[in-house]
Coordinates of C-alpha atoms in Angstrom, one line a residue:
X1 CA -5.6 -9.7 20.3
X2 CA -2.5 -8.7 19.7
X3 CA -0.6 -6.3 21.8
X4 CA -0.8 -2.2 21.4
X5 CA 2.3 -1.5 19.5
X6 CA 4.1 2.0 20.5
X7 CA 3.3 5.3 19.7
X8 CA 6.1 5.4 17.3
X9 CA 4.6 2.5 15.0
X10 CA 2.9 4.9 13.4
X11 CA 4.3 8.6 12.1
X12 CA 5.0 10.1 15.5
X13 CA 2.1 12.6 16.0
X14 CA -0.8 13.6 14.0
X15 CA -1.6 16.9 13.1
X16 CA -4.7 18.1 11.2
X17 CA -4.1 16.5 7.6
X18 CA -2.0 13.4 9.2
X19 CA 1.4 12.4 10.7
X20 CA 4.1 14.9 11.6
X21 CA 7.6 14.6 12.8
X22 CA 8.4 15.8 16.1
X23 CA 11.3 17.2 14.5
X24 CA 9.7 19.3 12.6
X25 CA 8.6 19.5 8.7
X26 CA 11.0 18.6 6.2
X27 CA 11.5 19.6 2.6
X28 CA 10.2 17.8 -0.2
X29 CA 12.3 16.5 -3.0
X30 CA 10.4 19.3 -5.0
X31 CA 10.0 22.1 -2.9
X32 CA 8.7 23.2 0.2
X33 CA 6.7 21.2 2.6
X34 CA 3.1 20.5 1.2
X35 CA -0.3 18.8 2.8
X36 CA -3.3 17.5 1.2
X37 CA -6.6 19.4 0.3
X38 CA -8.1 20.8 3.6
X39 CA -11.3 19.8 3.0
X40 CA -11.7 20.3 6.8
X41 CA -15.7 20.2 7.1
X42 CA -15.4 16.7 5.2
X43 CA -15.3 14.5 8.4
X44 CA -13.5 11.4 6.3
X45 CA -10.8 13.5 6.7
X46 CA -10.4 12.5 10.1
X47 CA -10.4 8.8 9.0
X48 CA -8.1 8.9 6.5
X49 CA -5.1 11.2 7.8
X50 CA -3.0 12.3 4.8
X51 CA 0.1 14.4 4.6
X52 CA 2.7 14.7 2.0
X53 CA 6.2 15.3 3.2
X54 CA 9.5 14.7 1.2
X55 CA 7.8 13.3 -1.7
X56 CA 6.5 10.6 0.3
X57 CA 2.6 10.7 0.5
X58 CA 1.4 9.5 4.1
X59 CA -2.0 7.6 4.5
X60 CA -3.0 6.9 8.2
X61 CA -6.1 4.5 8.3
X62 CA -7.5 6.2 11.5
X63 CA -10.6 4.2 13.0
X64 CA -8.8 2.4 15.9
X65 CA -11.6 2.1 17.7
X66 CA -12.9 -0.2 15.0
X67 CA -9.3 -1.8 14.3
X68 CA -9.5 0.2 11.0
X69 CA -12.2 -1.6 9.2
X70 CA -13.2 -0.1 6.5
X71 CA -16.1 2.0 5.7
X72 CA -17.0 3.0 2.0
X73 CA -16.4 6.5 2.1
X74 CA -12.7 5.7 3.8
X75 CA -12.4 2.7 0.3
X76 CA -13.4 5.9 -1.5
X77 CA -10.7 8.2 -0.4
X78 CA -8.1 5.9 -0.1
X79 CA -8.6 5.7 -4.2
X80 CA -9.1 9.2 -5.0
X81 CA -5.6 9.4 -3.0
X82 CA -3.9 6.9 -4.5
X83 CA -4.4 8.1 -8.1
X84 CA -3.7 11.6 -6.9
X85 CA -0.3 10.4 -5.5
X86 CA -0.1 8.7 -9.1
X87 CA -0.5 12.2 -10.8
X88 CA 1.1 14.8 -8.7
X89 CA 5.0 14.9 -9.4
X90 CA 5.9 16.2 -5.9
X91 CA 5.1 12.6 -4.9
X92 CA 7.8 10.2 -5.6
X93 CA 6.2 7.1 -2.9
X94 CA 3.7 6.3 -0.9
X95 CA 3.2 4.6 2.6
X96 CA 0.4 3.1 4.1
X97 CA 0.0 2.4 7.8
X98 CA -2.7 2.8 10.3
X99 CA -3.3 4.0 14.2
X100 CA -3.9 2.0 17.3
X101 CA -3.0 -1.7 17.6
X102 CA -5.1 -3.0 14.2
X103 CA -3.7 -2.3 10.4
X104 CA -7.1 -2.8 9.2
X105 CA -10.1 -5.5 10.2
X106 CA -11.1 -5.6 6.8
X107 CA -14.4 -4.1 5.4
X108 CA -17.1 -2.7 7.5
X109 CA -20.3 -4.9 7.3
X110 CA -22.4 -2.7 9.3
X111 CA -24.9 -1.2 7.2
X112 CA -24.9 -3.8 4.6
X113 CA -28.2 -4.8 3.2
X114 CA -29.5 -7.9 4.4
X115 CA -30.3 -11.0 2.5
X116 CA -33.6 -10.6 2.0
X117 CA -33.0 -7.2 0.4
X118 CA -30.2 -8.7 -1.6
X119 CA -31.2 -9.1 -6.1
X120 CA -29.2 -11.3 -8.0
X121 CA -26.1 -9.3 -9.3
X122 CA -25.8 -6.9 -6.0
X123 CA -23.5 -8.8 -4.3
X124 CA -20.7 -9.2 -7.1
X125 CA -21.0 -5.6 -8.6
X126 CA -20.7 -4.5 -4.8
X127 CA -17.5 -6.7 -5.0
X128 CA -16.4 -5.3 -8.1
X129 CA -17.3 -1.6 -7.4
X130 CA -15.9 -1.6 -4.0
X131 CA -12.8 -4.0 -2.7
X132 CA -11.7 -4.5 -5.7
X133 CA -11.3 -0.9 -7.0
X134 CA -8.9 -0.5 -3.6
X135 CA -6.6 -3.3 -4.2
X136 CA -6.4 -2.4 -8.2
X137 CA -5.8 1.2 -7.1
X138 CA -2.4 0.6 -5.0
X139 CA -1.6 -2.0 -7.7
X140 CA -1.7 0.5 -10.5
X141 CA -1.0 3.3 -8.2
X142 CA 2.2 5.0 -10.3
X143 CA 4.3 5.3 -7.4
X144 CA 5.7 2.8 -4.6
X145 CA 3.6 1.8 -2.4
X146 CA 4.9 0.7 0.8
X147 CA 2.7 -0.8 3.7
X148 CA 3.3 -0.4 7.3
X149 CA 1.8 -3.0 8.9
X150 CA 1.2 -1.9 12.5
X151 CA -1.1 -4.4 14.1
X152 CA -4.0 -7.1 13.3
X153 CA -4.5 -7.2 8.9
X154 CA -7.5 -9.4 8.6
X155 CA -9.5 -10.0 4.8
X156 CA -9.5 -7.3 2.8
X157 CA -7.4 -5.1 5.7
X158 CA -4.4 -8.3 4.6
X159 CA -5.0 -7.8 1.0
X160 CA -4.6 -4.3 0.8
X161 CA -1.5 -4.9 2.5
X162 CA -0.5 -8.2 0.6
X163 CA -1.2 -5.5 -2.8
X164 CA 1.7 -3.0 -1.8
X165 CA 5.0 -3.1 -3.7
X166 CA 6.8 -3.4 0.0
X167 CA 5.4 -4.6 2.5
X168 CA 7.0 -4.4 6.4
X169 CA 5.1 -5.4 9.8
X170 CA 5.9 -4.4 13.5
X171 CA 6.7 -7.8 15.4
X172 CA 3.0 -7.8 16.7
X173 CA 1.4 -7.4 13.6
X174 CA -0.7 -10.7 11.9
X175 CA -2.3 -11.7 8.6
X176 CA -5.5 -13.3 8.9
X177 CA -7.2 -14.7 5.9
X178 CA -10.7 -14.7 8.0
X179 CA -13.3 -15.2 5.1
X180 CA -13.8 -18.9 6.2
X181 CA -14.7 -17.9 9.6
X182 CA -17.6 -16.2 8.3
X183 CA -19.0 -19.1 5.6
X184 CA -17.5 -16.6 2.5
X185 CA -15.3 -16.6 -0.2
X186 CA -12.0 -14.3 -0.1
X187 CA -12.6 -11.7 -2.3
X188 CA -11.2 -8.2 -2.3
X189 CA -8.1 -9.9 -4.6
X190 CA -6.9 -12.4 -2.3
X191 CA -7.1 -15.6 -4.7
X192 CA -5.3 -13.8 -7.1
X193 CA -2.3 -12.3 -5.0
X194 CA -2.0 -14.7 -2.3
X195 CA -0.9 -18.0 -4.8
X196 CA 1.2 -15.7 -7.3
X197 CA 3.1 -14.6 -3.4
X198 CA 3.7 -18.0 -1.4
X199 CA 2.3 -20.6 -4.4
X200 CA -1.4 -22.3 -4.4
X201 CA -1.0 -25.0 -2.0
X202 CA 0.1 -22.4 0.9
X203 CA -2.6 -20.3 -0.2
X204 CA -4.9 -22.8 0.3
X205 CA -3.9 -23.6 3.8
X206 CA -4.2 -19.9 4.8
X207 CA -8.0 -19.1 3.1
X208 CA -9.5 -22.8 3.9
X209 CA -8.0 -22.8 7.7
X210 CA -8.3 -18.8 8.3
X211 CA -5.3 -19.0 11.2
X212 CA -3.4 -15.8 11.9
X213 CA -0.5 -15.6 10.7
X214 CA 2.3 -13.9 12.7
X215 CA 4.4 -11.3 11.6
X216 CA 7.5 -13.6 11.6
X217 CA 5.9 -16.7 9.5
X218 CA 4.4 -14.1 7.1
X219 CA 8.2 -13.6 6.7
X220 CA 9.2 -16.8 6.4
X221 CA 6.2 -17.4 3.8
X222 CA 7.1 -14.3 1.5
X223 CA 4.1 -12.1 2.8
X224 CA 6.4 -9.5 4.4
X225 CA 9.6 -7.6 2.9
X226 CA 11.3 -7.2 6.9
X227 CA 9.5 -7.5 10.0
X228 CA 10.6 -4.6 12.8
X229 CA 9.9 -4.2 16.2
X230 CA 6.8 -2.0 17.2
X231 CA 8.7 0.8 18.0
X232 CA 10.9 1.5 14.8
X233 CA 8.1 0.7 12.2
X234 CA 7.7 4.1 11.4
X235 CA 11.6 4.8 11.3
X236 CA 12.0 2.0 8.9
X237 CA 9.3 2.7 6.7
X238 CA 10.5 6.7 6.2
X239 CA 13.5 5.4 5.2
X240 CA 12.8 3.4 2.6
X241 CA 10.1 5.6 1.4
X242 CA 12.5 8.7 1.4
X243 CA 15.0 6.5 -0.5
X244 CA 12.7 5.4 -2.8
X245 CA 11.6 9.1 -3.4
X246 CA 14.6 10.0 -4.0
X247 CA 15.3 7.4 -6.8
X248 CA 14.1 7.7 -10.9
X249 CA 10.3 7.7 -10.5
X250 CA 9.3 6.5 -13.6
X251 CA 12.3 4.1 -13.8
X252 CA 10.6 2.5 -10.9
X253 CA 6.8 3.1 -12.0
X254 CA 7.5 1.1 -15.0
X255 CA 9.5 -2.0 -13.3
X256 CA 6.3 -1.9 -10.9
X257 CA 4.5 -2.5 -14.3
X258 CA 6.5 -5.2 -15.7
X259 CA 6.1 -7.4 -12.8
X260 CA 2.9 -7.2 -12.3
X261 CA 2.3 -7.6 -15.5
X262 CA 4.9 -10.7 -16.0
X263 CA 3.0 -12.7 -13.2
X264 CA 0.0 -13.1 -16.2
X265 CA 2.0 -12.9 -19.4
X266 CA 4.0 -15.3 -21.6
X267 CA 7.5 -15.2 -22.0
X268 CA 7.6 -13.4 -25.3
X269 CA 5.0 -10.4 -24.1
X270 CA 7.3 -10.1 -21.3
X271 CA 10.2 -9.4 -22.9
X272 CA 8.4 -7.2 -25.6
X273 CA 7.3 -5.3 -22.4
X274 CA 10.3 -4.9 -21.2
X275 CA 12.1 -3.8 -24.0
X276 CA 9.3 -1.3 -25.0
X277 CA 9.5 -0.2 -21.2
X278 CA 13.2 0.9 -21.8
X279 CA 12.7 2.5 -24.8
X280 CA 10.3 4.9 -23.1
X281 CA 12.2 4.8 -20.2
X282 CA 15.3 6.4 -21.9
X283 CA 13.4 9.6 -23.1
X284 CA 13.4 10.3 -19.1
X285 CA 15.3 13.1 -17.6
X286 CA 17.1 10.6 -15.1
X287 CA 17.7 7.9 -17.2
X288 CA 19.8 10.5 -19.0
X289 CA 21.2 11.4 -15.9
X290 CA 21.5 8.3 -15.0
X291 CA 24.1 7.3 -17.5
X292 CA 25.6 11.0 -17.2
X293 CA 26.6 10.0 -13.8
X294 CA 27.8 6.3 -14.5
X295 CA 30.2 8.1 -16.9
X296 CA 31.1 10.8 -14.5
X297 CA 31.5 8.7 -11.7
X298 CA 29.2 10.6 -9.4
X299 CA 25.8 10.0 -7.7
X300 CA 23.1 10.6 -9.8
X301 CA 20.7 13.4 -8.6
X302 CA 17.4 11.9 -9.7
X303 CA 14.5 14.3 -10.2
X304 CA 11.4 11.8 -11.1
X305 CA 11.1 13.4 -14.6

C-alpha cells in the first residue's frame, strides 16, 4: 500500500459537481465560471466528480473506498465526458486525477458473469465494448488530456493513465501492470501503448513480472512527464492545464493527432499528415493570430478557434 497522499493531491475541496478552489471560482478562458449538467438524482455523479473551470475540464474518479476501480456506469461517463470536453469550445484541456490514496485499481470485477455463464465471443466484445472504448476515448479526446496520478494505477486504472497526452504522479503514486497476477492477458490497450512508450523488451518485463513500478522509475522509464510531491500534484497539474488552455486549441488537437497517428504510419503518410494538418491548421483564428503576433512582436492572445 502506498501511503495517503495530502489533501491537496487532488483539487483542494469538492463541491457538488467536483473540485473547487479554496480561493474561490475563476473565470474561464470564455466566459464566466461553468459546471457540468446537474443531473443530481443520477448517483454516478457522485463517482465521477466533474467541474469545468478556466477552460480546463476536471474529472475526479471518486470511489476511494474501492481505490477507484472502475465500475461500468463510471467507464460510461468518463466517455460521454471526454467527447463532451471534445465538443464544447469553453474547454480548452482536460485533467484527470482521482480521491483518496489509489488513481484507479483498474476495472471492477464484481458482478461479472461467471465462467460457466460465459458464450464464446462474450469475453472479447466485453473487452471491446468496455476498456477499450475508455482508453480510445482520451486518445481521441480533442483536447489535452493530462493525468494526475495521485496514488496506486494498477491494469486498466495504469492504462488510462499511460493513454493521457501528459502524464504527472505524486511521489507515492505506482504503476502496476497486475494482469499476470491474476492468470490474464493485459487488455484495456496496454500491449499497444506500453512498447510504443518504453520499447517491447521493457514492456515485457512490466506485463510478464507484474511489479509496481514506483513513481520515480516510471520516470526514469518514460511512463511519467514529472513526478511531484503529494502535496503540490494538484498545483502542478492546474498549471499546466491552465497553460495549455490558454494555448491554440486546435493547433494542439491536431499535433495530438499526428503523433498518435505517426506511431502506426510510414514515413510518407506521415508527412502527408502533417502537411495536410497545416493546411487546415492555417484557416484557424489563432494561427492567424499567431503569425499576427510574431510580426508584431507581442504575445499572442489565443482563443481556441
Amino acid at each position: 500500500m502506498t501511503p495517503s497522499p495530502s489533501p491537496d493531491a487532488v483539487p483542494p475541496t469538492a463541491g457538488p459537481e467536483g473540485p473547487v478552489d479554496p480561493a474561490g471560482p475563476r473565470r474561464p478562458v470564455d466566459g464566466a465560471a461553468r459546471v457540468g449538467p446537474p443531473d443530481h438524482a443520477d448517483p454516478v455523479d457522485s463517482l465521477i466528480l466533474h467541474t469545468t473551470d478556466n477552460g480546463v475540464s476536471w474529472l475526479t474518479l471518486n470511489r476511494p473506498e474501492a481505490m477507484n476501480a472502475l465500475t461500468p456506469e463510471q467507464r460510461e461517463r468518463l466517455i460521454r465526458r471526454l467527447a463532451d470536453a471534445s465538443s464544447d469550445p469553453g474547454v480548452r484541456a482536460v485533467v484527470l486525477t482521482a480521491t483518496g490514496r489509489g488513481f484507479c485499481a483498474g476495472a471492477d470485477l464484481r458482478g461479472s458473469p461467471s465462467s460457466q455463464e460465459r458464450v464464446a465471443g462474450d469475453v472479447a466484445r466485453l473487452i471491446r465494448d468496455g476498456a477499450q472504448r475508455l482508453i480510445t476515448a482520451v486518445l481521441d479526446c480533442e483536447k489535452p488530456v493530462i493525468a494526475a496520478v495521485n496514488g496506486t494505477a494498477a491494469g486498466l486504472g495504469a492504462h488510462l493513465a499511460l493513454a493521457c497526452d501528459l502524464v504527472l504522479a505524486a511521489e507515492s503514486a505506482r504503476f502496476l501492470e497486475v494482469f499476470v497476477r491474476r492468470g490474464l492477458v493485459p487488455d484495456g490497450g496496454g500491449a499497444y501503448l506500453l512498447p510504443r512508450l518504453i520499447g517491447p523488451q521493457r514492456a515485457k518485463e512490466l506485463m510478464f513480472f507484474g511489479d509496481a513500478v514506483p513513481a520515480a522509475e516510471a520516470a526514469r522509464l518514460g511512463l511519467v512527464n514529472r513526478v511531484v510531491p503529494d502535496g503540490e500534484l494538484a498545483k502542478t497539474a492546474r498549471e499546466w492545464a491552465e497553460r495549455l488552455a490558454t494555448g491554440p486549441t486546435r493547433a494542439l488537437a491536431l499535433t495530438k493527432q499526428l503523433v498518435n497517428a505517426s506511431l502506426d504510419t510510414d514515413r510518407a503518410t506521415a508527412f502527408a499528415a502533417e502537411a495536410t494538418a497545416q493546411e487546415i491548421n492555417m484557416t484557424t483564428t489563432d494561427a492567424q493570430e499567431g503569425v499576427a503576433a510574431f510580426v508584431a512582436r507581442r504575445t499572442p492572445a489565443y482563443r481556441g478557434r
